Short mmCIF file of N, CA and C in Angstrom, two decimals:
data_model
loop_
_atom_site.label_atom_id
_atom_site.label_comp_id
_atom_site.label_asym_id
_atom_site.label_seq_id
_atom_site.Cartn_x
_atom_site.Cartn_y
_atom_site.Cartn_z
N MET M 150 23.26 20.78 -15.73
CA MET M 150 22.88 21.34 -14.50
C MET M 150 22.49 20.59 -13.14
N ILE M 151 21.66 20.01 -13.06
CA ILE M 151 21.38 19.19 -11.63
C ILE M 151 22.06 17.94 -12.10
N GLU M 152 22.89 17.90 -10.81
CA GLU M 152 24.02 16.85 -10.62
C GLU M 152 23.84 15.87 -10.08
N GLY M 153 22.13 15.87 -9.07
CA GLY M 153 21.89 15.36 -7.87
C GLY M 153 21.05 15.44 -6.92
N MET M 154 20.75 14.80 -6.39
CA MET M 154 19.95 15.47 -5.53
C MET M 154 20.34 14.77 -3.72
N HIS M 155 19.76 15.58 -2.69
CA HIS M 155 20.60 15.27 -1.52
C HIS M 155 19.16 15.33 -0.40
N GLY M 156 19.12 13.91 0.23
CA GLY M 156 17.60 13.76 0.86
C GLY M 156 18.10 14.34 2.75
N MET M 157 17.65 14.30 3.21
CA MET M 157 17.84 14.64 4.89
C MET M 157 16.84 13.94 5.84
N PHE M 158 17.03 13.16 6.80
CA PHE M 158 15.97 12.95 7.61
C PHE M 158 16.33 14.01 8.86
N TYR M 159 15.56 14.53 9.01
CA TYR M 159 15.50 15.27 10.35
C TYR M 159 14.98 14.55 11.66
N THR M 160 16.27 14.38 13.07
CA THR M 160 15.83 13.91 13.83
C THR M 160 16.57 14.02 15.48
N ASP M 161 15.73 13.45 16.45
CA ASP M 161 16.62 13.99 17.89
C ASP M 161 17.47 13.24 18.00
N GLU M 162 17.54 12.25 17.10
CA GLU M 162 18.68 10.65 17.64
C GLU M 162 19.57 11.12 16.23
N ALA M 163 19.81 11.51 15.73
CA ALA M 163 20.77 12.18 14.64
C ALA M 163 21.82 11.05 14.88
N LYS M 164 23.18 10.63 15.89
CA LYS M 164 23.79 9.98 15.99
C LYS M 164 22.90 7.86 15.71
N ALA M 165 22.20 8.05 16.91
CA ALA M 165 21.47 6.70 16.30
C ALA M 165 21.12 6.14 15.46
N LEU M 166 20.45 7.47 14.11
CA LEU M 166 20.01 7.43 12.95
C LEU M 166 20.98 7.26 11.76
N ARG M 167 22.36 7.26 12.01
CA ARG M 167 23.42 7.63 11.22
C ARG M 167 24.47 5.80 11.27
N GLU M 168 24.36 5.54 12.47
CA GLU M 168 24.27 4.30 12.64
C GLU M 168 23.67 3.17 12.31
N PHE M 169 22.36 3.24 12.51
CA PHE M 169 21.05 2.40 11.69
C PHE M 169 22.12 2.70 10.37
N ILE M 170 21.61 3.79 9.64
CA ILE M 170 21.92 3.73 7.92
C ILE M 170 22.79 2.58 7.97
N ARG M 171 24.39 3.00 8.49
CA ARG M 171 25.59 2.76 8.14
C ARG M 171 25.42 1.04 8.85
N ASP M 172 25.15 0.51 9.96
CA ASP M 172 24.77 -0.66 10.16
C ASP M 172 24.22 -1.72 9.86
N LYS M 173 23.03 -1.29 10.03
CA LYS M 173 21.82 -1.65 9.61
C LYS M 173 21.79 -1.95 7.74
N LEU M 174 21.10 -1.01 7.26
CA LEU M 174 21.38 -0.82 5.98
C LEU M 174 22.22 -0.74 5.22
N GLY M 175 23.26 -0.43 5.65
CA GLY M 175 24.89 -0.98 4.61
C GLY M 175 25.17 0.29 4.07
N PHE M 176 24.55 1.22 4.27
CA PHE M 176 25.16 2.20 3.43
C PHE M 176 26.32 2.65 3.66
N ASN M 177 27.28 3.32 2.92
CA ASN M 177 28.72 3.64 3.22
C ASN M 177 28.60 5.18 3.09
N GLY M 178 29.51 5.58 3.89
CA GLY M 178 29.63 7.06 4.12
C GLY M 178 30.50 8.22 4.51
N THR M 179 30.68 9.36 4.25
CA THR M 179 31.98 10.03 4.43
C THR M 179 32.01 10.76 5.69
N ASP M 180 32.66 10.58 6.69
CA ASP M 180 32.62 11.26 7.58
C ASP M 180 33.56 12.72 7.82
N VAL M 181 32.01 13.59 7.60
CA VAL M 181 32.66 14.87 7.18
C VAL M 181 33.22 15.94 7.77
N GLY M 182 33.32 15.44 9.34
CA GLY M 182 33.41 16.21 10.75
C GLY M 182 32.48 15.23 11.52
N GLU M 183 33.25 15.36 13.26
CA GLU M 183 33.04 15.25 13.94
C GLU M 183 31.78 14.16 14.04
N GLY M 184 32.07 13.09 13.28
CA GLY M 184 30.63 11.93 13.13
C GLY M 184 29.62 12.29 12.65
N TRP M 185 29.64 13.26 11.44
CA TRP M 185 28.56 13.45 10.74
C TRP M 185 28.59 12.91 9.36
N LEU M 186 27.68 11.81 9.22
CA LEU M 186 27.84 10.61 8.06
C LEU M 186 27.12 11.56 6.89
N ILE M 187 28.11 11.37 5.53
CA ILE M 187 26.95 11.47 4.71
C ILE M 187 27.15 10.41 3.71
N PHE M 188 25.87 9.64 3.33
CA PHE M 188 26.16 8.67 2.72
C PHE M 188 25.94 8.82 1.35
N ASP M 189 26.57 7.77 0.79
CA ASP M 189 26.54 7.41 -0.85
C ASP M 189 25.13 6.73 -1.13
N ALA M 190 24.63 7.43 -1.09
CA ALA M 190 23.00 6.88 -1.69
C ALA M 190 23.13 5.71 -2.87
N PRO M 191 22.46 4.82 -2.90
CA PRO M 191 22.18 3.87 -4.12
C PRO M 191 21.22 4.49 -5.21
N GLN M 192 20.77 3.71 -6.47
CA GLN M 192 20.07 4.36 -6.99
C GLN M 192 19.08 5.29 -6.76
N ALA M 193 18.61 6.08 -7.50
CA ALA M 193 17.61 7.18 -6.98
C ALA M 193 16.65 7.00 -8.10
N ASP M 194 15.44 7.70 -7.27
CA ASP M 194 14.19 8.39 -8.32
C ASP M 194 13.40 9.18 -7.69
N LEU M 195 12.49 9.69 -8.11
CA LEU M 195 11.71 10.65 -8.41
C LEU M 195 10.05 10.77 -8.40
N GLY M 196 9.79 10.58 -7.25
CA GLY M 196 8.13 11.05 -7.94
C GLY M 196 7.06 11.99 -7.30
N VAL M 197 6.26 12.59 -7.99
CA VAL M 197 5.52 13.75 -7.55
C VAL M 197 3.95 13.13 -7.77
N HIS M 198 3.56 12.74 -6.34
CA HIS M 198 2.44 12.29 -6.14
C HIS M 198 1.36 13.40 -5.91
N PRO M 199 -0.48 13.13 -6.57
CA PRO M 199 -1.39 13.66 -6.26
C PRO M 199 -1.69 13.91 -4.26
N ILE M 200 -2.36 15.01 -3.93
CA ILE M 200 -2.63 14.87 -2.46
C ILE M 200 -4.05 13.88 -2.51
N GLY M 201 -4.15 13.24 -1.63
CA GLY M 201 -5.82 12.47 -1.37
C GLY M 201 -6.21 12.62 0.08
N LYS M 202 -7.53 12.26 -0.01
CA LYS M 202 -8.42 12.63 1.16
C LYS M 202 -7.74 11.66 2.47
N ASP M 203 -7.10 10.70 1.98
CA ASP M 203 -6.60 9.64 3.36
C ASP M 203 -5.04 10.15 3.73
N GLY M 204 -4.63 10.98 2.56
CA GLY M 204 -3.04 10.99 2.38
C GLY M 204 -2.49 11.88 3.29
N PRO M 205 -1.13 12.05 2.84
CA PRO M 205 -0.59 13.85 3.73
C PRO M 205 -0.39 14.63 3.33
N PRO M 206 -0.77 16.01 3.44
CA PRO M 206 -1.01 17.24 3.11
C PRO M 206 0.06 17.58 1.91
N SER M 207 -0.57 18.35 1.25
CA SER M 207 0.26 19.20 -0.19
C SER M 207 1.58 19.76 0.78
N GLY M 208 2.59 19.57 0.43
CA GLY M 208 3.91 20.42 0.83
C GLY M 208 5.28 18.99 1.76
N THR M 209 4.40 17.61 1.62
CA THR M 209 4.98 16.67 2.66
C THR M 209 6.01 16.35 1.86
N ALA M 210 6.95 15.98 2.20
CA ALA M 210 8.14 14.84 1.28
C ALA M 210 8.59 13.80 2.37
N GLU M 211 9.02 13.09 1.67
CA GLU M 211 9.03 11.52 2.47
C GLU M 211 10.23 11.02 0.94
N ILE M 212 11.08 9.97 1.94
CA ILE M 212 11.64 9.13 1.29
C ILE M 212 11.80 7.72 2.03
N SER M 213 11.66 6.80 0.43
CA SER M 213 11.34 5.45 0.70
C SER M 213 12.28 4.59 0.30
N PHE M 214 12.83 3.36 0.38
CA PHE M 214 13.91 2.77 -0.34
C PHE M 214 13.02 1.60 -0.61
N PHE M 215 13.51 1.02 -1.65
CA PHE M 215 12.82 0.22 -2.63
C PHE M 215 14.18 -0.94 -3.22
N CYS M 216 13.78 -2.26 -3.13
CA CYS M 216 14.90 -3.36 -3.89
C CYS M 216 14.02 -3.91 -4.85
N ARG M 217 14.29 -5.22 -5.10
CA ARG M 217 14.08 -6.29 -5.99
C ARG M 217 13.64 -7.55 -5.52
N ASP M 218 13.74 -7.78 -4.49
CA ASP M 218 13.85 -8.87 -3.32
C ASP M 218 12.77 -7.98 -2.20
N ILE M 219 11.96 -7.88 -2.32
CA ILE M 219 10.95 -7.64 -0.46
C ILE M 219 11.42 -8.55 0.26
N GLY M 220 10.65 -9.69 0.26
CA GLY M 220 10.72 -10.92 1.57
C GLY M 220 11.79 -11.05 1.58
N GLY M 221 13.60 -11.48 0.56
CA GLY M 221 14.74 -11.09 1.07
C GLY M 221 15.40 -10.42 1.83
N THR M 222 14.82 -9.02 0.94
CA THR M 222 15.33 -7.99 1.71
C THR M 222 14.82 -7.63 3.02
N VAL M 223 13.24 -7.81 3.32
CA VAL M 223 12.81 -7.90 4.64
C VAL M 223 13.29 -9.15 6.24
N ALA M 224 14.09 -10.16 5.53
CA ALA M 224 14.25 -10.86 6.38
C ALA M 224 15.77 -10.47 6.41
N ALA M 225 16.40 -10.34 5.97
CA ALA M 225 18.26 -9.40 6.17
C ALA M 225 18.04 -8.26 6.98
N LEU M 226 17.46 -7.58 6.92
CA LEU M 226 17.34 -6.89 7.98
C LEU M 226 16.58 -7.04 9.26
N LYS M 227 15.96 -7.70 9.25
CA LYS M 227 15.32 -8.26 10.37
C LYS M 227 16.54 -9.09 10.99
N ALA M 228 16.84 -10.27 10.59
CA ALA M 228 18.30 -10.51 10.86
C ALA M 228 19.14 -9.39 11.69
N LYS M 229 19.19 -8.27 11.57
CA LYS M 229 20.27 -7.34 11.85
C LYS M 229 19.53 -6.48 12.68
N GLY M 230 18.50 -7.10 13.18
CA GLY M 230 17.37 -6.37 14.31
C GLY M 230 16.24 -5.54 13.95
N VAL M 231 16.39 -5.17 13.03
CA VAL M 231 15.20 -3.62 11.66
C VAL M 231 14.12 -4.44 12.82
N GLU M 232 13.18 -3.89 13.34
CA GLU M 232 11.92 -3.63 13.78
C GLU M 232 11.33 -3.00 12.52
N PHE M 233 10.33 -4.36 11.89
CA PHE M 233 9.43 -3.65 10.31
C PHE M 233 7.68 -3.35 11.47
N THR M 234 7.48 -2.25 11.19
CA THR M 234 5.64 -2.11 12.23
C THR M 234 4.64 -2.70 11.08
N GLN M 235 4.67 -3.56 9.97
CA GLN M 235 3.49 -4.15 9.71
C GLN M 235 4.40 -5.65 8.86
N GLY M 236 2.98 -6.27 8.28
CA GLY M 236 3.54 -7.10 6.77
C GLY M 236 3.41 -6.57 5.72
N VAL M 237 3.88 -6.88 5.01
CA VAL M 237 4.24 -6.83 3.28
C VAL M 237 2.60 -7.05 2.29
N GLU M 238 2.20 -5.92 1.88
CA GLU M 238 1.42 -5.49 1.73
C GLU M 238 1.38 -4.94 0.01
N ASP M 239 0.29 -5.74 -0.83
CA ASP M 239 -0.02 -4.94 -2.37
C ASP M 239 -0.55 -3.45 -2.36
N HIS M 240 0.38 -2.82 -2.63
CA HIS M 240 -0.39 -1.28 -2.84
C HIS M 240 -0.53 -1.03 -4.43
N GLY M 241 -0.80 -1.91 -5.23
CA GLY M 241 -0.66 -1.57 -7.07
C GLY M 241 0.65 -1.26 -7.43
N TYR M 242 1.00 -0.25 -7.05
CA TYR M 242 2.47 0.25 -7.45
C TYR M 242 3.63 -0.58 -6.89
N GLY M 243 3.23 -1.25 -6.60
CA GLY M 243 4.42 -2.09 -6.11
C GLY M 243 3.88 -3.06 -4.45
N LEU M 244 5.05 -3.93 -3.90
CA LEU M 244 4.93 -4.51 -2.48
C LEU M 244 5.88 -3.79 -1.27
N VAL M 245 4.82 -3.39 0.12
CA VAL M 245 5.18 -2.45 0.33
C VAL M 245 4.99 -2.91 1.65
N THR M 246 5.66 -2.16 2.66
CA THR M 246 6.07 -2.65 4.47
C THR M 246 6.99 -1.08 4.54
N TYR M 247 7.17 -1.33 6.19
CA TYR M 247 7.40 -0.05 6.57
C TYR M 247 8.27 -0.21 7.64
N PHE M 248 9.29 0.45 8.00
CA PHE M 248 10.74 -0.36 9.51
C PHE M 248 10.58 0.75 10.05
N LYS M 249 10.92 0.63 11.35
CA LYS M 249 11.01 1.97 12.01
C LYS M 249 12.66 1.75 12.26
N VAL M 250 12.80 3.31 12.76
CA VAL M 250 14.58 3.60 12.50
C VAL M 250 14.31 4.16 13.70
N PRO M 251 15.39 4.88 14.53
CA PRO M 251 15.64 5.53 15.46
C PRO M 251 15.77 7.22 15.53
N GLY M 252 14.52 7.92 16.14
CA GLY M 252 14.29 9.20 15.77
C GLY M 252 12.83 9.37 16.39
N GLY M 253 12.07 7.84 16.35
CA GLY M 253 10.65 7.67 16.58
C GLY M 253 9.52 7.40 14.85
N PHE M 254 10.52 7.50 13.85
CA PHE M 254 9.24 7.08 12.94
C PHE M 254 9.80 6.05 11.94
N LYS M 255 9.22 6.05 11.02
CA LYS M 255 9.15 4.95 10.45
C LYS M 255 9.46 5.15 8.11
N VAL M 256 9.86 4.17 7.99
CA VAL M 256 10.51 4.77 6.84
C VAL M 256 9.55 3.54 5.67
N GLN M 257 9.40 3.77 4.34
CA GLN M 257 8.91 2.78 3.80
C GLN M 257 9.84 1.88 2.28
N LEU M 258 9.48 0.34 2.90
CA LEU M 258 10.34 -0.13 2.28
C LEU M 258 9.56 -0.84 0.73
N TYR M 259 9.37 -1.01 -0.43
CA TYR M 259 8.94 -1.47 -1.43
C TYR M 259 9.49 -1.90 -2.69
N GLU M 260 9.02 -3.00 -3.51
CA GLU M 260 8.91 -3.83 -4.70
C GLU M 260 8.41 -3.40 -5.54
N PRO M 261 8.95 -2.80 -6.79
CA PRO M 261 8.29 -2.12 -8.08
C PRO M 261 7.12 -3.66 -8.13
#
């Protein structure tokens, strides 16, 4: 039945974000025409979270990346020029930080 999942980022800097994902995050992709890259995603999982008083509203979708060594991953990404918006924090479910991407938004990185 379901064979996979396709995630999307919407941005007014699509070319720059595609280059960031390819060059900084190291994802391989297929050019499906005119520089439009569809990336091969690494391992994935999907969570469903209840809404809370201080969280996003119902209907919000979010993409985050996870790793097994957040300190090493942060250091490697910083060496490639990736800018983090905060230090690593323990959120109970894992160690969490966020980094900026082209288009004016941030993405979560965590170590379970």
